[in-house]
PDB file of C-alpha atoms and ligand atoms in Angstrom:
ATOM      1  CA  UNK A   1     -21.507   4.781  -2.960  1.00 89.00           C
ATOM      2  CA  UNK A   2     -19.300   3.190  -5.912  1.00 95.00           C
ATOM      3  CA  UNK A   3     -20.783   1.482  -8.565  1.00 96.00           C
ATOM      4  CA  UNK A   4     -18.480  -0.045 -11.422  1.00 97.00           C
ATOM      5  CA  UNK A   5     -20.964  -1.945 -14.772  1.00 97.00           C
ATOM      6  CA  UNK A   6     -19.080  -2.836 -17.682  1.00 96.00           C
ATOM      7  CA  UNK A   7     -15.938   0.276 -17.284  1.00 96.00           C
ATOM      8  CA  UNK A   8     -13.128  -0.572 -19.404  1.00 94.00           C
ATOM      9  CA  UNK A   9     -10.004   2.496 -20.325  1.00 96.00           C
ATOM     10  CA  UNK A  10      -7.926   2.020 -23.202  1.00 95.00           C
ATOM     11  CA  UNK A  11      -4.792   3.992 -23.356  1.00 95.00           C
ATOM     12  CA  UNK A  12      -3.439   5.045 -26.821  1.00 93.00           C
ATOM     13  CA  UNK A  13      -0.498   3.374 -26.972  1.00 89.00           C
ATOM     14  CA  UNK A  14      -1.170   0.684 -24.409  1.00 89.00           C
ATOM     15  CA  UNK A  15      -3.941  -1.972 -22.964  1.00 90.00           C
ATOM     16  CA  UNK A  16      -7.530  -1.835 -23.022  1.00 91.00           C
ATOM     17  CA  UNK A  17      -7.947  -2.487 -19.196  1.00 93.00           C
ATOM     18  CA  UNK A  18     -11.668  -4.332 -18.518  1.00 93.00           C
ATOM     19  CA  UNK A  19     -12.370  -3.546 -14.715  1.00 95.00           C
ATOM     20  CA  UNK A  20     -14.864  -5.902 -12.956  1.00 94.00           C
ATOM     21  CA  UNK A  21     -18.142  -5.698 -12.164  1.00 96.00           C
ATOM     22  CA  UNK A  22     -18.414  -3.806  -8.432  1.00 96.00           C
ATOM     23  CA  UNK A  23     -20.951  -2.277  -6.094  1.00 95.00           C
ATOM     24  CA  UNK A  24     -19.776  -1.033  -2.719  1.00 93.00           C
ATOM     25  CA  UNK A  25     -22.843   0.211  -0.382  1.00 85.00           C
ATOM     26  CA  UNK A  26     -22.666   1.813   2.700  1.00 84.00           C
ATOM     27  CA  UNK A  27     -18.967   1.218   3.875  1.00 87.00           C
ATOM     28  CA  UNK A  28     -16.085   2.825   5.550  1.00 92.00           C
ATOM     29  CA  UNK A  29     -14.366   2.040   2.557  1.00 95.00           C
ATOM     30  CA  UNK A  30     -12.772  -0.301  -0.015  1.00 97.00           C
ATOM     31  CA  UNK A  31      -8.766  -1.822  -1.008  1.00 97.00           C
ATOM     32  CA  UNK A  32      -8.393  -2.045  -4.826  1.00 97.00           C
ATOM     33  CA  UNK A  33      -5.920  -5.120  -5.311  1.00 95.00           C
ATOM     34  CA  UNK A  34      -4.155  -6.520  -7.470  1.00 93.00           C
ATOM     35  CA  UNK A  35      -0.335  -6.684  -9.316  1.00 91.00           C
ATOM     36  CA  UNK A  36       1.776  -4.052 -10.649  1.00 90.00           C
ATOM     37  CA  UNK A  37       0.610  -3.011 -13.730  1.00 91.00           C
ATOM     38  CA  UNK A  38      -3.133  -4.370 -12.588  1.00 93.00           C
ATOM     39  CA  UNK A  39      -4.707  -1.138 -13.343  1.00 95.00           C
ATOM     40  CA  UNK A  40      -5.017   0.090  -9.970  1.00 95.00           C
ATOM     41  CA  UNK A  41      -3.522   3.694 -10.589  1.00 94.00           C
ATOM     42  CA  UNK A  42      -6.128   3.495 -14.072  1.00 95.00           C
ATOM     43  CA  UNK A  43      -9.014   2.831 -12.167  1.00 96.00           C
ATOM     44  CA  UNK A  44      -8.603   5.400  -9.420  1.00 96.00           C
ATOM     45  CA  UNK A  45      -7.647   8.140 -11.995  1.00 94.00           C
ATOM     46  CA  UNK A  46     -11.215   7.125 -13.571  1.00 96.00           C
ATOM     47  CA  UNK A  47     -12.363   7.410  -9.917  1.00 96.00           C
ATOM     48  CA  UNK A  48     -11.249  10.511  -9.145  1.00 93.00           C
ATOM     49  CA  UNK A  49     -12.370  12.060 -13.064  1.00 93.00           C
ATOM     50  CA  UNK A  50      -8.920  12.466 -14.380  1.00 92.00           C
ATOM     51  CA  UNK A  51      -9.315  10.048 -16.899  1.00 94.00           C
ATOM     52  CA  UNK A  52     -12.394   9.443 -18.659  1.00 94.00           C
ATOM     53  CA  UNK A  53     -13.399   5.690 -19.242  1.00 95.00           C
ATOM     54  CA  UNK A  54     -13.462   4.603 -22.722  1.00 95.00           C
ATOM     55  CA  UNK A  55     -17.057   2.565 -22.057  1.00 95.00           C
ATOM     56  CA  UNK A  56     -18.991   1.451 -19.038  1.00 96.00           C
ATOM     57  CA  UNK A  57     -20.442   2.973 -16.296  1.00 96.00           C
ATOM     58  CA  UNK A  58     -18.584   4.354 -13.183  1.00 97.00           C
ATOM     59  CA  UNK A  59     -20.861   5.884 -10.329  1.00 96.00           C
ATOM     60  CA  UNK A  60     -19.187   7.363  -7.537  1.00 94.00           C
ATOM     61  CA  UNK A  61     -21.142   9.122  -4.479  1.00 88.00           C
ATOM     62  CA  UNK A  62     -24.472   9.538  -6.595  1.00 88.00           C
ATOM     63  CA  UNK A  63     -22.781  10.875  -9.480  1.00 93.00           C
ATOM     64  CA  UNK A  64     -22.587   9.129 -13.056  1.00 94.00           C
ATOM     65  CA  UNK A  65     -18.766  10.267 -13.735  1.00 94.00           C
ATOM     66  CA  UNK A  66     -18.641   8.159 -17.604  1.00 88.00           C
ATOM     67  CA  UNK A  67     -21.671  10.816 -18.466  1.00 90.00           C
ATOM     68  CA  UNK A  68     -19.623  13.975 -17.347  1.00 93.00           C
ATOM     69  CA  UNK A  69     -17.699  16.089 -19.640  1.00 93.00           C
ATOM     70  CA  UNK A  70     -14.347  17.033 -18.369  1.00 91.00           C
ATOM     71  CA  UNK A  71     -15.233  20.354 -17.224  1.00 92.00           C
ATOM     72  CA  UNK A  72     -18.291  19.144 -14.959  1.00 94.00           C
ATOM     73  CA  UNK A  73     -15.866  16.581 -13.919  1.00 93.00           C
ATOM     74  CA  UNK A  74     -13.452  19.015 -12.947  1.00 91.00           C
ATOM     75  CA  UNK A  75     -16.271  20.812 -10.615  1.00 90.00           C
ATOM     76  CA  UNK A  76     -17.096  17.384  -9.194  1.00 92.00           C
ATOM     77  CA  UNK A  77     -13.884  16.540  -8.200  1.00 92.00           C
ATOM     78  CA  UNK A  78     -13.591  19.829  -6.172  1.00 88.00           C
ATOM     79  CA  UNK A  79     -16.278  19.593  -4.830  1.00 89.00           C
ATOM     80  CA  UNK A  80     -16.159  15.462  -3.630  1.00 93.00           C
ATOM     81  CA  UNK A  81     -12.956  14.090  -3.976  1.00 94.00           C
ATOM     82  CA  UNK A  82      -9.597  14.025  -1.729  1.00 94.00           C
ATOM     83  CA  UNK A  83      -6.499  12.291  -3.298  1.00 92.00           C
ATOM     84  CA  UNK A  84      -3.172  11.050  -1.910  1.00 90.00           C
ATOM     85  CA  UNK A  85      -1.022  10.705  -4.126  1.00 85.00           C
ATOM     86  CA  UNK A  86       2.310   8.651  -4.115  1.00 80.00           C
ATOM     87  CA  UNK A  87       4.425  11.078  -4.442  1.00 83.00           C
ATOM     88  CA  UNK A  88       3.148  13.937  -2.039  1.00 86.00           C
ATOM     89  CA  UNK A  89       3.975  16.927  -4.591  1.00 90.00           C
ATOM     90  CA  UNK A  90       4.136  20.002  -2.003  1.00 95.00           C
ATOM     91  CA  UNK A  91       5.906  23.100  -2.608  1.00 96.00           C
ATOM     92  CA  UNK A  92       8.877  22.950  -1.552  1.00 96.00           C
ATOM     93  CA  UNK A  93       8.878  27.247  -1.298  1.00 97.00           C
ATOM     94  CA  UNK A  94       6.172  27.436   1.024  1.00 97.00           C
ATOM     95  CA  UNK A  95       5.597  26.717   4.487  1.00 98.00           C
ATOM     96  CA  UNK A  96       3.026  23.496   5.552  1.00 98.00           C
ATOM     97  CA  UNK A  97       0.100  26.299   6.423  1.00 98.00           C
ATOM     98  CA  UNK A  98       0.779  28.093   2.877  1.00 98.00           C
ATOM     99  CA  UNK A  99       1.087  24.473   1.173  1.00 97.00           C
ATOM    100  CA  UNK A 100      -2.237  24.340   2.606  1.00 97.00           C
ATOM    101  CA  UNK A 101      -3.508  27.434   1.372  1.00 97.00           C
ATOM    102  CA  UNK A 102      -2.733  26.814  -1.627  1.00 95.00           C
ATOM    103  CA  UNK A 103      -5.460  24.680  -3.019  1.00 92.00           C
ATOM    104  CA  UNK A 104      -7.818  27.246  -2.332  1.00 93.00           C
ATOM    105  CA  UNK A 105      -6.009  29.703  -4.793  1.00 93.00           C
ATOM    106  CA  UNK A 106      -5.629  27.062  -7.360  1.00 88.00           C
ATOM    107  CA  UNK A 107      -9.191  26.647  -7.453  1.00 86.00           C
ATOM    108  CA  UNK A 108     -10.023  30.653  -7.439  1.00 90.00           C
ATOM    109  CA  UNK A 109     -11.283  30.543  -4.084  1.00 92.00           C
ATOM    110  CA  UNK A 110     -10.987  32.503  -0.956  1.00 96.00           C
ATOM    111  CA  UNK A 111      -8.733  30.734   1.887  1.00 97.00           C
ATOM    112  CA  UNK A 112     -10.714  29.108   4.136  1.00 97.00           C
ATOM    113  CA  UNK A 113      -8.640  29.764   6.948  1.00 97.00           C
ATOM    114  CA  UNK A 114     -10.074  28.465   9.858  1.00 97.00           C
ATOM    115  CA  UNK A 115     -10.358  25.296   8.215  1.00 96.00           C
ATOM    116  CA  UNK A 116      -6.738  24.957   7.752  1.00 97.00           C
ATOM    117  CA  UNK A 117      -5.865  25.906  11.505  1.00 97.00           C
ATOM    118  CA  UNK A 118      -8.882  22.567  12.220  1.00 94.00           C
ATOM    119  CA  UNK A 119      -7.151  20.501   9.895  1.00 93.00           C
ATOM    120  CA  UNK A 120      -3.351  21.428  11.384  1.00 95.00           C
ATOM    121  CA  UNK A 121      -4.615  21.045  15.144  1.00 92.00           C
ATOM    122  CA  UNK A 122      -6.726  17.229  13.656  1.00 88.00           C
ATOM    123  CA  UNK A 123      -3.405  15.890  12.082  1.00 89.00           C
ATOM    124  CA  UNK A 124      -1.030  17.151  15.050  1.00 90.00           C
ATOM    125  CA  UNK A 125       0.926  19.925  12.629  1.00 95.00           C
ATOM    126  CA  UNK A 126      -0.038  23.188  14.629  1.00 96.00           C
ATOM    127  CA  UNK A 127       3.839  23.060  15.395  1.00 97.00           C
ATOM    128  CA  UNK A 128       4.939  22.354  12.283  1.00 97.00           C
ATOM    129  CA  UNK A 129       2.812  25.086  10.538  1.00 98.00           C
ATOM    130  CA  UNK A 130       5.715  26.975   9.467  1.00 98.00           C
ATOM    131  CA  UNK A 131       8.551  24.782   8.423  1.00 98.00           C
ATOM    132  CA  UNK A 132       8.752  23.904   4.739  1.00 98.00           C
ATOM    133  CA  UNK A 133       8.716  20.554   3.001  1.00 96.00           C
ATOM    134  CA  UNK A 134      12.369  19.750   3.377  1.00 96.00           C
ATOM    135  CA  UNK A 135      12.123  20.034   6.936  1.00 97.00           C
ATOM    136  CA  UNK A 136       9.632  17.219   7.714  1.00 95.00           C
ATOM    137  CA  UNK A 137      10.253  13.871   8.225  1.00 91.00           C
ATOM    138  CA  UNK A 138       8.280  11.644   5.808  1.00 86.00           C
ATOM    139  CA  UNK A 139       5.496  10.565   8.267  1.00 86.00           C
ATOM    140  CA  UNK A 140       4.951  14.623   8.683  1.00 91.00           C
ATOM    141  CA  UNK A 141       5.234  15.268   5.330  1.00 92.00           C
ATOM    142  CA  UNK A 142       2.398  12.509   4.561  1.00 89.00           C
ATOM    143  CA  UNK A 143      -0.125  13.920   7.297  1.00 90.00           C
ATOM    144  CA  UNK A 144       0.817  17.257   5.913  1.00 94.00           C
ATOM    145  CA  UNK A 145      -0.536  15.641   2.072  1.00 93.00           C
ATOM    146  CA  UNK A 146      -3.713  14.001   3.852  1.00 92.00           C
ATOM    147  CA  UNK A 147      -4.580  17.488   5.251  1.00 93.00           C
ATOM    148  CA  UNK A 148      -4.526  18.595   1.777  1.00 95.00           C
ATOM    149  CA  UNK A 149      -6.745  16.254   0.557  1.00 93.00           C
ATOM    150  CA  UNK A 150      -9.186  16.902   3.401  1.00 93.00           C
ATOM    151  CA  UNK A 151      -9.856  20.750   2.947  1.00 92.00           C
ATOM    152  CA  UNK A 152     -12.728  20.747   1.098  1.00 90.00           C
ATOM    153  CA  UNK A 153     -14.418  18.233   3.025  1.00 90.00           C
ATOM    154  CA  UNK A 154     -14.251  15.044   0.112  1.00 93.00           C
ATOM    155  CA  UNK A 155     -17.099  12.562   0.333  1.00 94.00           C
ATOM    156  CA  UNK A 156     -13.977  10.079  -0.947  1.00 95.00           C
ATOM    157  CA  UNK A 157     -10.871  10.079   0.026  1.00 96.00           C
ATOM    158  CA  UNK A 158      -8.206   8.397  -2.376  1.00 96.00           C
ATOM    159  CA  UNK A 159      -4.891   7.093  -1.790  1.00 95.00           C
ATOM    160  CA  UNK A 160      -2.704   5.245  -4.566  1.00 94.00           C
ATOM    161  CA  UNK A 161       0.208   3.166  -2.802  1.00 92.00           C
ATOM    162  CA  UNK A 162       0.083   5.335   0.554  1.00 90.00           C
ATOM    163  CA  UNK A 163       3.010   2.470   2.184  1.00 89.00           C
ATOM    164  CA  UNK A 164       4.599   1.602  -0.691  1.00 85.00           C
ATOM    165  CA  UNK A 165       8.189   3.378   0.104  1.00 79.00           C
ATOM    166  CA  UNK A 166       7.616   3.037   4.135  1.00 82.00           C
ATOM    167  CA  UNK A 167       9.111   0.503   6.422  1.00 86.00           C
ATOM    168  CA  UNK A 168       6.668  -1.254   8.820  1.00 92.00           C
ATOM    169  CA  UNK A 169       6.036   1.118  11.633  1.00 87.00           C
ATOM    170  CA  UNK A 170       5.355   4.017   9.206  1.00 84.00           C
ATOM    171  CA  UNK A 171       3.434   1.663   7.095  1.00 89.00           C
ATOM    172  CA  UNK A 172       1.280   1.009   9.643  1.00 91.00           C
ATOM    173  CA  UNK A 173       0.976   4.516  11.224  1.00 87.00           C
ATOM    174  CA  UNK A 174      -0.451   5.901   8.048  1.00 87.00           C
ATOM    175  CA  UNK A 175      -2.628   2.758   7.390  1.00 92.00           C
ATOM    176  CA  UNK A 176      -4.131   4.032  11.310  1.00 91.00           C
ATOM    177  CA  UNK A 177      -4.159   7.826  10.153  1.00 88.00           C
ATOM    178  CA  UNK A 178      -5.535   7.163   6.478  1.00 92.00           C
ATOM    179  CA  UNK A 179      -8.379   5.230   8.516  1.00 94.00           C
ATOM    180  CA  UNK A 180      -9.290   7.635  11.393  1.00 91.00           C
ATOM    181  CA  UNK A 181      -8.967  10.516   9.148  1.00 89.00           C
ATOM    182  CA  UNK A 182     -11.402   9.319   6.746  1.00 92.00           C
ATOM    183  CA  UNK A 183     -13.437   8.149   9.231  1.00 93.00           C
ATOM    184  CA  UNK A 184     -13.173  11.330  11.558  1.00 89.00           C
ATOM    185  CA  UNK A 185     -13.998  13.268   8.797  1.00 86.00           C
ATOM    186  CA  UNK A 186     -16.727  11.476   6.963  1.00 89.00           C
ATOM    187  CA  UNK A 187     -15.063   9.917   3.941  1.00 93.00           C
ATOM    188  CA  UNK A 188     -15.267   7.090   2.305  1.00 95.00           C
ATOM    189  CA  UNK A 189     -11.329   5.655   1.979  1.00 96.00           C
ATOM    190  CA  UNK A 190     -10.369   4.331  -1.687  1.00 97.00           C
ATOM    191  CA  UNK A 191      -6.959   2.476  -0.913  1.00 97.00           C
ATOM    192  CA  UNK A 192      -5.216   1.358  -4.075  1.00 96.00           C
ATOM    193  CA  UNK A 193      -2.332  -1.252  -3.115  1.00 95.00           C
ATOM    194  CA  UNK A 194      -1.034  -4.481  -3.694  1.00 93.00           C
ATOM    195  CA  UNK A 195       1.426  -4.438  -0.243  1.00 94.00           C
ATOM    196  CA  UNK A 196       0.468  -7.708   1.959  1.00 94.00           C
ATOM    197  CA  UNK A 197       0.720  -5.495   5.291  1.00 95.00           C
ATOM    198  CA  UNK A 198      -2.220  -3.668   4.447  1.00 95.00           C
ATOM    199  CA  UNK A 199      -4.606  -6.774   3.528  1.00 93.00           C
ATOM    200  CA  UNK A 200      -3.043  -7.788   7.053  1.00 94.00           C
ATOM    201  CA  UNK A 201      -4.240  -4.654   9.155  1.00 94.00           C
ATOM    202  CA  UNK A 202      -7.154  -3.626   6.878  1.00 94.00           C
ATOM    203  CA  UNK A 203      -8.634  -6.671   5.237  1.00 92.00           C
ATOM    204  CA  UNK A 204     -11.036  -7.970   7.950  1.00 92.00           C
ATOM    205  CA  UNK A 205     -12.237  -3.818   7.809  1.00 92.00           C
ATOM    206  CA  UNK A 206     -12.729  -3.079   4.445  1.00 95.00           C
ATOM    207  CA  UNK A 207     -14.316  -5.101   1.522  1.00 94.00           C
ATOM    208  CA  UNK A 208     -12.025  -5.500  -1.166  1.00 95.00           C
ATOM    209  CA  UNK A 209     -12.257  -4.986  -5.277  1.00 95.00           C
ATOM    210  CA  UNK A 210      -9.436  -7.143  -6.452  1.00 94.00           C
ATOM    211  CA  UNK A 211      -7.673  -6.474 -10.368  1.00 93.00           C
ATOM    212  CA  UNK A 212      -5.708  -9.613 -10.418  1.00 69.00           C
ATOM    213  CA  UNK A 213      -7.802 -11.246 -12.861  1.00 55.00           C
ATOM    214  CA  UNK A 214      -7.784  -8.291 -14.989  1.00 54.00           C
ATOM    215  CA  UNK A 215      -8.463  -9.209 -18.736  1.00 53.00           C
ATOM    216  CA  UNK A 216      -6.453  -7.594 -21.382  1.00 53.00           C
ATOM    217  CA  UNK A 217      -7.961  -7.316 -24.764  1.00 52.00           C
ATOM    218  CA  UNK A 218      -6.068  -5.838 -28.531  1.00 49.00           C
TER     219      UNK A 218
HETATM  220  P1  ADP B 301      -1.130  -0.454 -11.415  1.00 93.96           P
HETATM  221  O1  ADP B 301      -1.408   0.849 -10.753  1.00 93.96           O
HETATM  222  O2  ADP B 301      -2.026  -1.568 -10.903  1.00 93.96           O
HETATM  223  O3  ADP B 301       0.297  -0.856 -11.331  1.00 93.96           O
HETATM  224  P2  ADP B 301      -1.624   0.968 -13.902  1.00 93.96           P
HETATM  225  O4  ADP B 301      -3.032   1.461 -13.836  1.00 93.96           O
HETATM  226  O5  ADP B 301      -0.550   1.937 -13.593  1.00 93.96           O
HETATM  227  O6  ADP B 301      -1.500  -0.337 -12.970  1.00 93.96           O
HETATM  228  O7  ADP B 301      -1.343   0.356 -15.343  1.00 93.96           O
HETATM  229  C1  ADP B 301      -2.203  -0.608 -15.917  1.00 93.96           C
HETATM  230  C2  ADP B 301      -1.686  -0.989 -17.293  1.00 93.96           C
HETATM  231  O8  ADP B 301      -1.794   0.141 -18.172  1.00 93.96           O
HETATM  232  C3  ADP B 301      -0.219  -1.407 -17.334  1.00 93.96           C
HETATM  233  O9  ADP B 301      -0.105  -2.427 -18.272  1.00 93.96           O
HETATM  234  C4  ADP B 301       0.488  -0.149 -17.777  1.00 93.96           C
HETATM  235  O10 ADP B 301       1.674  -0.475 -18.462  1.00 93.96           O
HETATM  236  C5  ADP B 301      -0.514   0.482 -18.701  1.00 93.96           C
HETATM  237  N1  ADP B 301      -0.412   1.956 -18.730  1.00 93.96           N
HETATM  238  C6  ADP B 301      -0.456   2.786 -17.683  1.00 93.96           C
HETATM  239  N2  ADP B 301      -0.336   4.067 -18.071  1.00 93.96           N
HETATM  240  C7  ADP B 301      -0.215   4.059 -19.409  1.00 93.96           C
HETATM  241  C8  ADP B 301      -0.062   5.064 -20.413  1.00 93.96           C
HETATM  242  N3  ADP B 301      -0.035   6.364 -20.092  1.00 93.96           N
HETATM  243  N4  ADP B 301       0.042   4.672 -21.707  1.00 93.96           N
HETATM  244  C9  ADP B 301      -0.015   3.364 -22.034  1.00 93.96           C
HETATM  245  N5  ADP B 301      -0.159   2.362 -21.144  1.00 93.96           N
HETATM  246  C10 ADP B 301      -0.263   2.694 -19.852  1.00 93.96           C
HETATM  247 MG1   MG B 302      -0.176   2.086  -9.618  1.00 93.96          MG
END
């Protein structure tokens, strides 16, 4: 499902991260761990074909992303990846159904609306369809960001830091919906963190590719 031979990303004006060696077969899903400034963020930008790797070979879901050019990568990710990102980025203007919506217009495509009403009734936000942004709590706001990543169905589902900013009960409520929602709907859950609480509630469930010994060459 992920294969990682050899991938290393140097940034311009910064490190030329080497990532280990990794294969990850059939699996719910995997932690990446390791410190701040480790390259977790690096590798799951190369993961999700943001980035493109400076040598190596990165595999994801059948499909050789270091021999893509950034426009097939751009398809790819469309069409296979959901991401989480730290900071949850919705539009503050529109409503949770229209923030939902709107991925579908980004991309040029027609709304898929029943789709978002599944993915609203899934996540428990049918009642919160038409409040905006500013009127969710931060749990809400989250499942409202993980319903976004789910709308086109990803094969992968990626999440940088998903507890970082959350105190223990919220930390592990999302760790449960991050889980259940991959699981529910078929992804495989990319979970980029170096928090202790989630090695505690998900480290006997998913394998683990650990950064820590990260080598840093000139
Ligand atoms: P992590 O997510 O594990 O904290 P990052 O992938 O964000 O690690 O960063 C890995 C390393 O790359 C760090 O040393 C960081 O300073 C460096 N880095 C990240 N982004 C850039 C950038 N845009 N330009 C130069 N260096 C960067
Ligand atoms: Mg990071």
């Amino acid at each position: 499902m992920i294969e990682l031979q050899g991938l290393h990303y140097r940034y311009a004006q910064g490190p030329n991260l080497h990532f280990p060696d990794f294969q990850l077969g059939p699996a719910p899903g995997v932690l990446l761990r390791g410190a701040s400034g480790s390259g977790k963020s690096t590798l799951l930008a190369l993961m999700a074909g943001l980035l493109s790797a400076t040598g190596g070979v990165l595999r994801m879901a059948g499909s050789d992303l270091s021999a893509m050019n950034p426009r097939q990568r751009d398809a790819w990710r469309g069409a296979n990846l959901g991401f989480v990102p730290q900071r949850l980025h919705l539009s503050a203007a529109l409503s949770v159904r229209d923030n939902l919506c709107l991925p579908y217009l980004a991309a040029g495509l027609a709304v898929d609306g029943a789709r978002v009403e599944e993915l609203l009734s899934t996540l428990g936000l049918q009642s919160l369809a038409a409040r905006r942004p500013h009127q969710l709590s931060q749990g809400q706001a989250q499942r409202v960001a993980l319903a976004r990543a789910l709308l086109r169905r990803p094969r992968l589902l990626l999440a940088d830091e998903p507890t970082a900013s959350l105190d223990d009960d919220h930390a592990a409520a999302t760790l449960d919906l991050l889980q259940q929602a991959a699981a529910q709907h078929g992804a495989v859950l990319v979970l980029a963190t170096h928090d202790s609480r989630v090695m505690q509630r998900l480290g006997a469930v998913l394998p683990s590719l650990s950064l820590a010994k990260l080598e840093y060459a000139p």
